[in-house]
Coordinates of C-alpha atoms and ligand atoms in Angstrom, one line a residue:
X17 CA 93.9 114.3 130.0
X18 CA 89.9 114.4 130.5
X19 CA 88.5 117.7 129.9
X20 CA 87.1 119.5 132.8
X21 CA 83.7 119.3 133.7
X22 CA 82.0 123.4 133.1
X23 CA 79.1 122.1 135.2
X24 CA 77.2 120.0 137.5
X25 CA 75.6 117.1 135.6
X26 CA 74.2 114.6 138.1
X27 CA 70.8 115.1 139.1
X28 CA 71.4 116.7 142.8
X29 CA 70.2 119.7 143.5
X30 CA 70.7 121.9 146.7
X31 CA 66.8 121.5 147.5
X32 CA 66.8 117.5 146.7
X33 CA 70.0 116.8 149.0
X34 CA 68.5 119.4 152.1
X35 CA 65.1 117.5 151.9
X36 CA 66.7 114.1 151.9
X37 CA 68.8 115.2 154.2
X38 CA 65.9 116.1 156.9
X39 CA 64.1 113.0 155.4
X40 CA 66.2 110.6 156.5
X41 CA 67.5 112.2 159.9
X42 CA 70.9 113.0 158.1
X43 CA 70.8 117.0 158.8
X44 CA 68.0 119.1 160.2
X45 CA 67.8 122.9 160.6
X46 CA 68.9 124.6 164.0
X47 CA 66.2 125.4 166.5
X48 CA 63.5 124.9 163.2
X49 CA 60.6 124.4 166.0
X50 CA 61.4 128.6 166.4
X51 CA 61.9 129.4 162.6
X52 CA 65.4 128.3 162.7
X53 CA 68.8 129.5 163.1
X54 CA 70.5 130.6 160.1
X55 CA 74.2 129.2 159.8
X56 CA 73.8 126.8 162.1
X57 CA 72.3 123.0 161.9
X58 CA 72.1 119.7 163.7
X59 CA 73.0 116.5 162.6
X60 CA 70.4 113.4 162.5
X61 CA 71.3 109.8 163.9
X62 CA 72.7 109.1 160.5
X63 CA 74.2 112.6 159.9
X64 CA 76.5 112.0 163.1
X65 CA 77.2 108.9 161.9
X66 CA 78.4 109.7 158.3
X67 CA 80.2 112.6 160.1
X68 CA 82.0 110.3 162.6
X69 CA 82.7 108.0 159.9
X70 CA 84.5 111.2 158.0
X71 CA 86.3 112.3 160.7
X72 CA 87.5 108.6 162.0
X73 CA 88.5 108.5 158.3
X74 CA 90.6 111.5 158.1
X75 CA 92.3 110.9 161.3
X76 CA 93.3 107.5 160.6
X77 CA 94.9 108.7 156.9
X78 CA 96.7 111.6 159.2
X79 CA 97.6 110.1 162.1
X80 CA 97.5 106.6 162.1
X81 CA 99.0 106.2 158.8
X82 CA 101.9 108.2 159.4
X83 CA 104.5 107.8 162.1
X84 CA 105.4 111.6 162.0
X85 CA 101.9 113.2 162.5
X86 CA 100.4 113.2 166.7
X87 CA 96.8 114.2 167.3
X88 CA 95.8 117.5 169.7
X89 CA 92.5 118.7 171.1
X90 CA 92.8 122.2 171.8
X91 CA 90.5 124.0 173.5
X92 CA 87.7 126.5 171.9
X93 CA 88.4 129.4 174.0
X94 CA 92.0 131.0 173.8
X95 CA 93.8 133.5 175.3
X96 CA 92.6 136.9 173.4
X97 CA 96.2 138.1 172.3
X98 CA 96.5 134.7 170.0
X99 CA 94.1 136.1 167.4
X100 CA 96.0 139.7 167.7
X101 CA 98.9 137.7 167.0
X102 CA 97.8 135.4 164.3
X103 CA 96.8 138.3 162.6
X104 CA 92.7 137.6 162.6
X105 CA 91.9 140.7 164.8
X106 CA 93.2 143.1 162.1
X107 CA 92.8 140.7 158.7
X108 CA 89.8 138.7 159.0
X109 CA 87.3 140.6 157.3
X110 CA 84.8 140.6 154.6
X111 CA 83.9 143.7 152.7
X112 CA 80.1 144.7 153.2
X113 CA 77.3 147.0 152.3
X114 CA 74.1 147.2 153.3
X115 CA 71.3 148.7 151.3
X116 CA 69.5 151.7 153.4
X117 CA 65.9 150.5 152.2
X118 CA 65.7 147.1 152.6
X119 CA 68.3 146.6 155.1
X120 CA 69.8 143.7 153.2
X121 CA 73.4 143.1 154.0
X122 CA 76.0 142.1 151.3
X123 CA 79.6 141.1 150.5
X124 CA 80.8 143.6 148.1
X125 CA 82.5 141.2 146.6
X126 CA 79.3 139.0 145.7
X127 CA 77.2 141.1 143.9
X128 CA 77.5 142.4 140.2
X129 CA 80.3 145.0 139.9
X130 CA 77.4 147.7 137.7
X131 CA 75.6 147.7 141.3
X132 CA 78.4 148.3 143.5
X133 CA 79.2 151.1 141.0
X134 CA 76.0 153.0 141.2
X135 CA 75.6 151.9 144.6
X136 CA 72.4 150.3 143.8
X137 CA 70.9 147.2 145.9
X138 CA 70.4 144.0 143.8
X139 CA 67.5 143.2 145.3
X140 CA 65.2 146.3 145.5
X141 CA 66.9 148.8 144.0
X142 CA 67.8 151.2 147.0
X143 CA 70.5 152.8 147.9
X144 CA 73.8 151.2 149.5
X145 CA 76.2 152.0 152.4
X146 CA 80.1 152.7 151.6
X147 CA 81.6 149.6 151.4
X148 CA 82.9 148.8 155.1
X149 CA 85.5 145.6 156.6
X150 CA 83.3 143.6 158.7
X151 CA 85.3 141.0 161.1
X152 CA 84.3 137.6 160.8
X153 CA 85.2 136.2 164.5
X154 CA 82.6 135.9 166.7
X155 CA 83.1 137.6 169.7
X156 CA 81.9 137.7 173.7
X157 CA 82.8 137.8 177.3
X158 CA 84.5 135.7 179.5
X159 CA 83.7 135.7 183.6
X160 CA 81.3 138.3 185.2
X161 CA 82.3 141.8 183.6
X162 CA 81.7 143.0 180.0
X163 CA 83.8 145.5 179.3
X164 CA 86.9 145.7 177.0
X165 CA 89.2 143.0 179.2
X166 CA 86.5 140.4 179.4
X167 CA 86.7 140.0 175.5
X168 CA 87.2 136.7 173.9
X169 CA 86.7 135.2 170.5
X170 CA 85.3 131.8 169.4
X171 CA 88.0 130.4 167.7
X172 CA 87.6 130.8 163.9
X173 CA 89.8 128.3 162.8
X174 CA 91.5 125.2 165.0
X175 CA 95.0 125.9 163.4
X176 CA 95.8 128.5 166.0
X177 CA 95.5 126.1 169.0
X178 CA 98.1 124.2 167.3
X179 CA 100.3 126.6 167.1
X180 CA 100.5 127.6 170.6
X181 CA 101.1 124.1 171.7
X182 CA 103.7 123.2 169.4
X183 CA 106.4 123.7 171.8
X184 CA 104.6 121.2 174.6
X185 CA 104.5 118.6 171.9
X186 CA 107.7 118.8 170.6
X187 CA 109.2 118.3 174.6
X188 CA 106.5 116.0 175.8
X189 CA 106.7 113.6 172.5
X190 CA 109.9 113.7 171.4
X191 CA 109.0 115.1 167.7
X192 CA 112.0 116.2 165.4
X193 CA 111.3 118.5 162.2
X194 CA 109.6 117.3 160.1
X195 CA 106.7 116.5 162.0
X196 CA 102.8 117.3 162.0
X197 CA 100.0 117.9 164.6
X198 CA 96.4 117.0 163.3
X199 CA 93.2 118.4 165.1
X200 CA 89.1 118.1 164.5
X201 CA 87.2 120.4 166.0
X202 CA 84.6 123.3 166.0
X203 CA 85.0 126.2 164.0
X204 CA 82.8 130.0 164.3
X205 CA 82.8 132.6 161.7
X206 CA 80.1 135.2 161.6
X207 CA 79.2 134.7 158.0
X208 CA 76.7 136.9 156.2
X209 CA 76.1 134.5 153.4
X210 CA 75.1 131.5 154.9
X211 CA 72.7 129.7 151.7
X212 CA 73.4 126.5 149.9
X213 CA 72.6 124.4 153.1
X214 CA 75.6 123.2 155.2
X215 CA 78.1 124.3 152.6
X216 CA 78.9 127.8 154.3
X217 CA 77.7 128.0 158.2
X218 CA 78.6 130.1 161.2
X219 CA 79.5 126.7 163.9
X220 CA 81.4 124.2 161.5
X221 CA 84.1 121.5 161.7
X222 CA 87.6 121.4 160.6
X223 CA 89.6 118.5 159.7
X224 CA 93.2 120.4 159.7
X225 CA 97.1 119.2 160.0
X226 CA 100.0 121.5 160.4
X227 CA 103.5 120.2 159.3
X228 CA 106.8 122.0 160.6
X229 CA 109.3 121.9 158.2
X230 CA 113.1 122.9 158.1
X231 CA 113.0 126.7 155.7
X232 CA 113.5 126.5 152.3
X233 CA 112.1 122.7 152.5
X234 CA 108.4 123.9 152.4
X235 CA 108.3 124.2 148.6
X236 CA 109.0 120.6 148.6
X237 CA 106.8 119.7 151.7
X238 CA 103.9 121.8 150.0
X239 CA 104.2 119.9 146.9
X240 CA 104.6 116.7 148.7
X241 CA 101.0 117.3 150.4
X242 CA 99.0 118.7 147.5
X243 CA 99.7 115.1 145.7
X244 CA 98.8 113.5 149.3
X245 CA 95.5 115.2 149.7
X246 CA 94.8 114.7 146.4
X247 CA 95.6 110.7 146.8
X248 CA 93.1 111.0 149.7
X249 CA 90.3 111.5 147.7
X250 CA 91.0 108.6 145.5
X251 CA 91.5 106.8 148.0
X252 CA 87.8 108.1 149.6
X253 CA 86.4 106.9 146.4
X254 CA 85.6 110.3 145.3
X255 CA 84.4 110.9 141.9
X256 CA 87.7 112.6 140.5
X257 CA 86.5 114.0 137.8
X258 CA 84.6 116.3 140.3
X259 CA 87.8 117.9 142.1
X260 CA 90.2 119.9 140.9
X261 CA 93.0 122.6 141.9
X262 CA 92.6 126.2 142.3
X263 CA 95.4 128.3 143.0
X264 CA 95.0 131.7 144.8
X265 CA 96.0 134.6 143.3
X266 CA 97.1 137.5 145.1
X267 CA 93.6 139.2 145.6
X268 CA 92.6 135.9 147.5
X269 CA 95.6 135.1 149.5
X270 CA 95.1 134.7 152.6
X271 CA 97.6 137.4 154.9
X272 CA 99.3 134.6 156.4
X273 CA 99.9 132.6 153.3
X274 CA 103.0 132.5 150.8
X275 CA 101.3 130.2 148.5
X276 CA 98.1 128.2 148.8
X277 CA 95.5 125.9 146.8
X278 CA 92.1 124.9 146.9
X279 CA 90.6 122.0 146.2
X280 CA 87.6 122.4 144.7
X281 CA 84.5 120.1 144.1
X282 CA 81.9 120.1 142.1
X283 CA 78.9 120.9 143.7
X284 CA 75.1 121.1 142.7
X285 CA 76.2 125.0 142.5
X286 CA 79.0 125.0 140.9
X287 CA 82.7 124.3 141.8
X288 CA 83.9 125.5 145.1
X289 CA 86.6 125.1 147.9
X290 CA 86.5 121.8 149.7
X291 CA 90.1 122.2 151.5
X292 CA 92.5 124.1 151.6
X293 CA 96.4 123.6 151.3
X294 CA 98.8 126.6 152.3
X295 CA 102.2 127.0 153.0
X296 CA 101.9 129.3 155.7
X297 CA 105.9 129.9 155.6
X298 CA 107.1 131.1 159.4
X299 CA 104.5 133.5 159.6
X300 CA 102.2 132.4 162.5
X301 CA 105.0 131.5 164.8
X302 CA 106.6 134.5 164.4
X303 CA 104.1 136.2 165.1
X304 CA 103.6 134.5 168.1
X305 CA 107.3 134.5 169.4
X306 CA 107.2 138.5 169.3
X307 CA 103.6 138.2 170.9
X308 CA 104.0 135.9 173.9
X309 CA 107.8 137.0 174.6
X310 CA 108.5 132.8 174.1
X311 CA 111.1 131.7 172.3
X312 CA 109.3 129.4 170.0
X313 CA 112.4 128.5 167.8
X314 CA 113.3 125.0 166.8
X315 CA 117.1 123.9 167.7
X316 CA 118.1 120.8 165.6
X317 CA 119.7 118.6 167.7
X318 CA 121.2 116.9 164.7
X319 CA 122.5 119.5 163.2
X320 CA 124.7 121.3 166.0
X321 CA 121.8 122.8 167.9
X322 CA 120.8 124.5 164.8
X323 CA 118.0 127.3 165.3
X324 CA 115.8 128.0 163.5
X325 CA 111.4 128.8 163.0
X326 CA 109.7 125.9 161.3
X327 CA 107.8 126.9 158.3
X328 CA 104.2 125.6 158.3
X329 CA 102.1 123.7 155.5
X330 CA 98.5 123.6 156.6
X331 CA 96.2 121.2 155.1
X332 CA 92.8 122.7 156.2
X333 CA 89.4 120.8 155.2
X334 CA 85.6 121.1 156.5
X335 CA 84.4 118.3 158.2
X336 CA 80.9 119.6 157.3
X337 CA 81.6 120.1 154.1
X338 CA 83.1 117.1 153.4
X339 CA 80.0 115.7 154.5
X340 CA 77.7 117.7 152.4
X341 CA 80.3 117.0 149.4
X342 CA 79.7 113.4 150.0
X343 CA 76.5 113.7 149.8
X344 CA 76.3 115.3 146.6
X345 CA 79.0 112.5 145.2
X346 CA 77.0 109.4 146.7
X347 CA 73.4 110.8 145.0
X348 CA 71.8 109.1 142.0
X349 CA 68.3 108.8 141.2
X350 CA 67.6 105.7 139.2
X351 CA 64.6 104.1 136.8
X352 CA 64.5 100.5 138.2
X353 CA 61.5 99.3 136.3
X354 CA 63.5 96.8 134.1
X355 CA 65.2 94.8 138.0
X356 CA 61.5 93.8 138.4
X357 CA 61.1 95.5 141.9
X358 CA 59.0 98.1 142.1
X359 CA 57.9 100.0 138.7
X360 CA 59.4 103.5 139.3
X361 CA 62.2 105.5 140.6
X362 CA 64.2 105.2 143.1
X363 CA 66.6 108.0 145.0
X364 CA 69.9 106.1 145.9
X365 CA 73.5 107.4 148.2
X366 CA 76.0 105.5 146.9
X367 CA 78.2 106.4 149.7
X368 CA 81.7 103.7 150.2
X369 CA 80.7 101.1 152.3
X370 CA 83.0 102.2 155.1
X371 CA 81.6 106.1 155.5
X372 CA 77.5 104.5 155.0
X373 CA 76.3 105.6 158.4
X374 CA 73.9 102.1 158.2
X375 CA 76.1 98.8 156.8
X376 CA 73.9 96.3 156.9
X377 CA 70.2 96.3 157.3
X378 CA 68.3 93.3 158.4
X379 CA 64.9 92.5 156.6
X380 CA 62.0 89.7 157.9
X381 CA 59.9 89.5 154.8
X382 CA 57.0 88.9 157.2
X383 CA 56.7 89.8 160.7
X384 CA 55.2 86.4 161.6
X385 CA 56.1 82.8 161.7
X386 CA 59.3 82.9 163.2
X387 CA 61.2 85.3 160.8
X388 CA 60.8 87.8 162.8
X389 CA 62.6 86.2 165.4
X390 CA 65.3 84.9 163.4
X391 CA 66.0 88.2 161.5
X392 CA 66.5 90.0 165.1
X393 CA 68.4 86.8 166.0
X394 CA 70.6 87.5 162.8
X395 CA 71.1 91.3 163.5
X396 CA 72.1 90.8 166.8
X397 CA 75.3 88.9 165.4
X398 CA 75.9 91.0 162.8
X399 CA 76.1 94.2 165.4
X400 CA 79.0 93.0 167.0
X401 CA 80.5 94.1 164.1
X402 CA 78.8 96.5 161.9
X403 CA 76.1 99.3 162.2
X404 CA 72.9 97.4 161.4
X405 CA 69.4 98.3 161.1
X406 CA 66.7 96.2 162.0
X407 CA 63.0 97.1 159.8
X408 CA 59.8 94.9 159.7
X409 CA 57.2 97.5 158.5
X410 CA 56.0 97.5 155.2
X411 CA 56.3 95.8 151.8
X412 CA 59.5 94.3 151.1
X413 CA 60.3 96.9 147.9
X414 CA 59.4 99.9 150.2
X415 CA 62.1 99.0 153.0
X416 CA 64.8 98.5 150.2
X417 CA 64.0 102.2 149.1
X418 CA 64.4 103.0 152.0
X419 CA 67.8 101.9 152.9
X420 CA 68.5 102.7 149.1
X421 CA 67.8 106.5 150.4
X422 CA 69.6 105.8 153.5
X423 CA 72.8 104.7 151.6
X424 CA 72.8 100.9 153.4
X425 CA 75.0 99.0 150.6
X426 CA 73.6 95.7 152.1
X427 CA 70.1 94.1 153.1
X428 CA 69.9 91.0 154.6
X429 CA 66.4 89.4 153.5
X430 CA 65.0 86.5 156.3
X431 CA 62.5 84.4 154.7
X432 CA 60.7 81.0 154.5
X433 CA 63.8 79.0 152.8
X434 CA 66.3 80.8 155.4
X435 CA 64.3 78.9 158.4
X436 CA 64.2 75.4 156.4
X437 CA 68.3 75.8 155.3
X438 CA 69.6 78.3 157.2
X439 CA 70.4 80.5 154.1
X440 CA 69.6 84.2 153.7
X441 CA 69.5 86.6 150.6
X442 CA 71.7 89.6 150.8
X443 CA 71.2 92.5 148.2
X444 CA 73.6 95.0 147.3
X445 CA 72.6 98.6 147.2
X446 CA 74.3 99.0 143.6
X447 CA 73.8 96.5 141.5
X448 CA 70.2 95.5 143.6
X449 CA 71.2 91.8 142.9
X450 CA 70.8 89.6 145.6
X451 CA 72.6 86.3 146.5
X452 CA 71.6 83.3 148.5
X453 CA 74.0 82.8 151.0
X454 CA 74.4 80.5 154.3
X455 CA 73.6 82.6 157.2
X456 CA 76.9 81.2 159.0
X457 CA 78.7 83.0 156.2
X458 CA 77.2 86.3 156.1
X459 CA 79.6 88.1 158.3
X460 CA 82.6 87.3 156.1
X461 CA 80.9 87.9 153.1
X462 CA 80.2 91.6 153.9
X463 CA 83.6 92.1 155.3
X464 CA 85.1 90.8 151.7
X465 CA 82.1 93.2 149.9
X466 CA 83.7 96.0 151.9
X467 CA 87.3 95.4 150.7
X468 CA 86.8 94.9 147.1
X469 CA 83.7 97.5 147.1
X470 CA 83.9 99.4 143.6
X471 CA 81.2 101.9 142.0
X472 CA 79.4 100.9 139.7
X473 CA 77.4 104.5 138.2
Ligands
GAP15 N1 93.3 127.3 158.9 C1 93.1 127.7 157.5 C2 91.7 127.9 157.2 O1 90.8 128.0 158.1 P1 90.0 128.4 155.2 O2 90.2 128.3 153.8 O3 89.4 129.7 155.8 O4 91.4 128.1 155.9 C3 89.5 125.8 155.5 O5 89.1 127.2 155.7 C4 88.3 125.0 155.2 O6 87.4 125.1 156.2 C5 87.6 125.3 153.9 O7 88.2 124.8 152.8 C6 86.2 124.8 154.2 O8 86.2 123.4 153.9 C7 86.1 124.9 155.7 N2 85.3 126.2 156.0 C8 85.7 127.4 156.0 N3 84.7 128.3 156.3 C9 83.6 127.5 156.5 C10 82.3 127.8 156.8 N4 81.8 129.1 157.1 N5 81.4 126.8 156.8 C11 81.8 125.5 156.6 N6 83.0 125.2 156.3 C12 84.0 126.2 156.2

């Protein structure tokens, strides 16, 4: 076995991937034009794109790639008594103190033991509060009163509205145990730490899948989708040597969870949860059987009308920090003085072909003479079909660094020769090599680059 990586040895950093990032229109910073909005960001017309491309990813590996998993949308907003049910009103805290001086707020459990001790702030020194459970859900008011019965949360994870619906699915769709309901949506949680860019936010996306299973078959069903998450990321093109498992221990379980692991990725920062996979065991619907007064047992109709509550493995990743995780795998920086372009450096996201938000990027090496005209002619083809990008301005070696920053893994350069022979050259993003190719055969081309795309670095 390859020894583990102790730290981060490409050249990301936090600071290089969050001013790319606003570079390029990939992420920007909430409301900056006001100072911005801390835990919260926006994404760029290539951000949403990488993120769709994420998300469409995910869904097709969960739903469409397995006959036993249906998609949900569930709304934000739910009824107040599912999160005193799930458990979340009472349990979903983090222990803070605040320092009396500066009025910084901490989580206890984030700052050096010696000051939490002598109750001494980290950063100036002064004295800190008692160390208090703060809740993480974000909470507000529903319809034109504000007092006690108006109260509703934002929902802090998308599990929940899965669980309250799995009853309607079961009926409406005809699903037997074991089966599995798969949801993307918006996520809240009032976090106090909030740095390292869009790693840790208040508004995020999760990518989560709940799988009922007959009791006493979850060992095996947890097993079962540690290996197939971990596939995924293979799969993804993922450098593997940058994930690996963490299981919780007892101080970090979550309170719904019998067992549960993390995997983790390396970041700039250091190695930290990218998804999450629990065995919830019959915990959440329980808890809502005794809370709702519904009977939300599972009689198997192949097994004499056997009853019985399905246990639950969640697989539970961040849309958004997938995204920022792909990032930080797809970054390079590169000396590219010896491929006889320009003599210098160049900042490169070598992100899979299929998640690029840009495919193919269409280049007139001059704007006049007809190659203009022709390279708009050949875009407009190629857009049936892929995201293209269309770019006239500037020398030739400045556009390519540019859709080398982007992440485009092709160009397709229009110049003299292509209007005498109808060829074009089309470079790869990797390698920078170019070809000469017939235009008539450019569209097949990329879509066999695609399939047989492998990284190089
Ligand atoms: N339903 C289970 C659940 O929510 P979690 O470990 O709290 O479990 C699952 O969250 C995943 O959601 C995490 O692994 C992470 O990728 C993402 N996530 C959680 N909190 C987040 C936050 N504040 N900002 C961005 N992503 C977050």
């Amino acid at each position: 076995m390859s020894q583990e990586l102790t730290e981060y040895q490409g050249p990301a950093t936090m600071e290089k991937i969050t001013s790319l990032a606003k570079r390029r229109g990939f992420v920007f910073q909430s409301s900056e034009i006001y100072g911005g909005q801390s835990g919260a960001w926006d994404y760029g017309p290539l951000g949403i794109e990488l993120k769709n491309r994420i998300s469409r990813n995910w869904w097709k590996e969960m739903t469409q790639l397995h006959d036993d998993i249906v998609g949900l949308d569930a709304a934000i907003l739910m009824h107040p008594r599912v999160w005193e049910a799930s458990g979340h009103v009472e349990n979903f805290t983090d222990p803070l103190v605040d320092c009396k001086k500066c009025k910084s707020r901490f989580r206890a459990d984030m700052i050096p033991e010696e000051n939490l001790a002598a109750k001494k702030c980290p950063d100036c020194g002064g004295e800190l509060t008692d160390t208090r459970k703060f809740n993480l859900m974000f909470k507000t008011h529903i319809g034109a009163l504000e007092d006690e019965s108006s109260v509703i949360y934002l929902r802090p994870e998308t599990a929940q509205g899965i669980y309250v619906n799995y009853k309607n699915i079961i009926q409406s769709n005809r699903m037997k145990v074991p089966f599995g309901i798969a949801q993307i949506g918006k996520a809240f949680r009032n976090e106090i730490v909030t740095k390292n860019f869009i790693f840790r936010t208040c508004e995020f996306e999760q990518m989560e899948m709940q799988y009922f299973v007959k009791p006493g078959s979850d060992v095996e069903w947890f097993n079962e989708w540690k290996k197939r998450r971990w596939a995924y990321y293979e799969k993804m093109g993922v450098k593997m040597d940058h994930l690996r498992w963490h299981q919780h221990g007892p101080d970090e379980l979550a309170h719904y969870a019998k067992d549960a692991y993390d995997i983790q990725y390396l970041f700039p920062m250091g190695w930290r949860e990218l998804e999450g996979v629990h065995n919830r065991s019959d915990y959440d619907l329980t808890r809502h059987m005794q809370f709702s007064g519904k009977d939300l047992q599972y009689i198997d109709q192949d097994n004499n009308n056997d009853r019985y509550i399905p246990f639950i493995i969640e697989t539970s990743a961040g849309l958004t920090r997938t995204l920022l995780m792909v990032l930080c795998d797809a970054y390079d920086e590169e000396k590219v003085a010896d491929k006889g372009n320009d003599d210098d450096w160049r900042t490169v996201l070598r992100f899979h072909p299929s998640l690029a938000p840009v495919t193919v990027a269409v280049l007139p090496l001059m704007k006049k003479d007809g190659l203009a005209e022709m390279a708009k002619d050949i875009q407009h083809e190629l857009k049936q079909d892929f995201s293209t990008d269309y770019d006239q301005s500037g020398a030739i070696g400045r556009r390519y660094r540019r859709q080398d920053e982007a992440g485009t893994p092709f160009c397709v350069t229009v110049d003299y020769e292509s209007k005498d022979n109808n060829t074009v050259t089309l470079r790869f993003r990797d390698s920078m090599e170019q070809v000469r190719i017939p235009r008539a055969e450019l569209a097949e081309r990329i879509r066999k680059e695609i399939k047989a795309y492998k990284r190089i670095k």
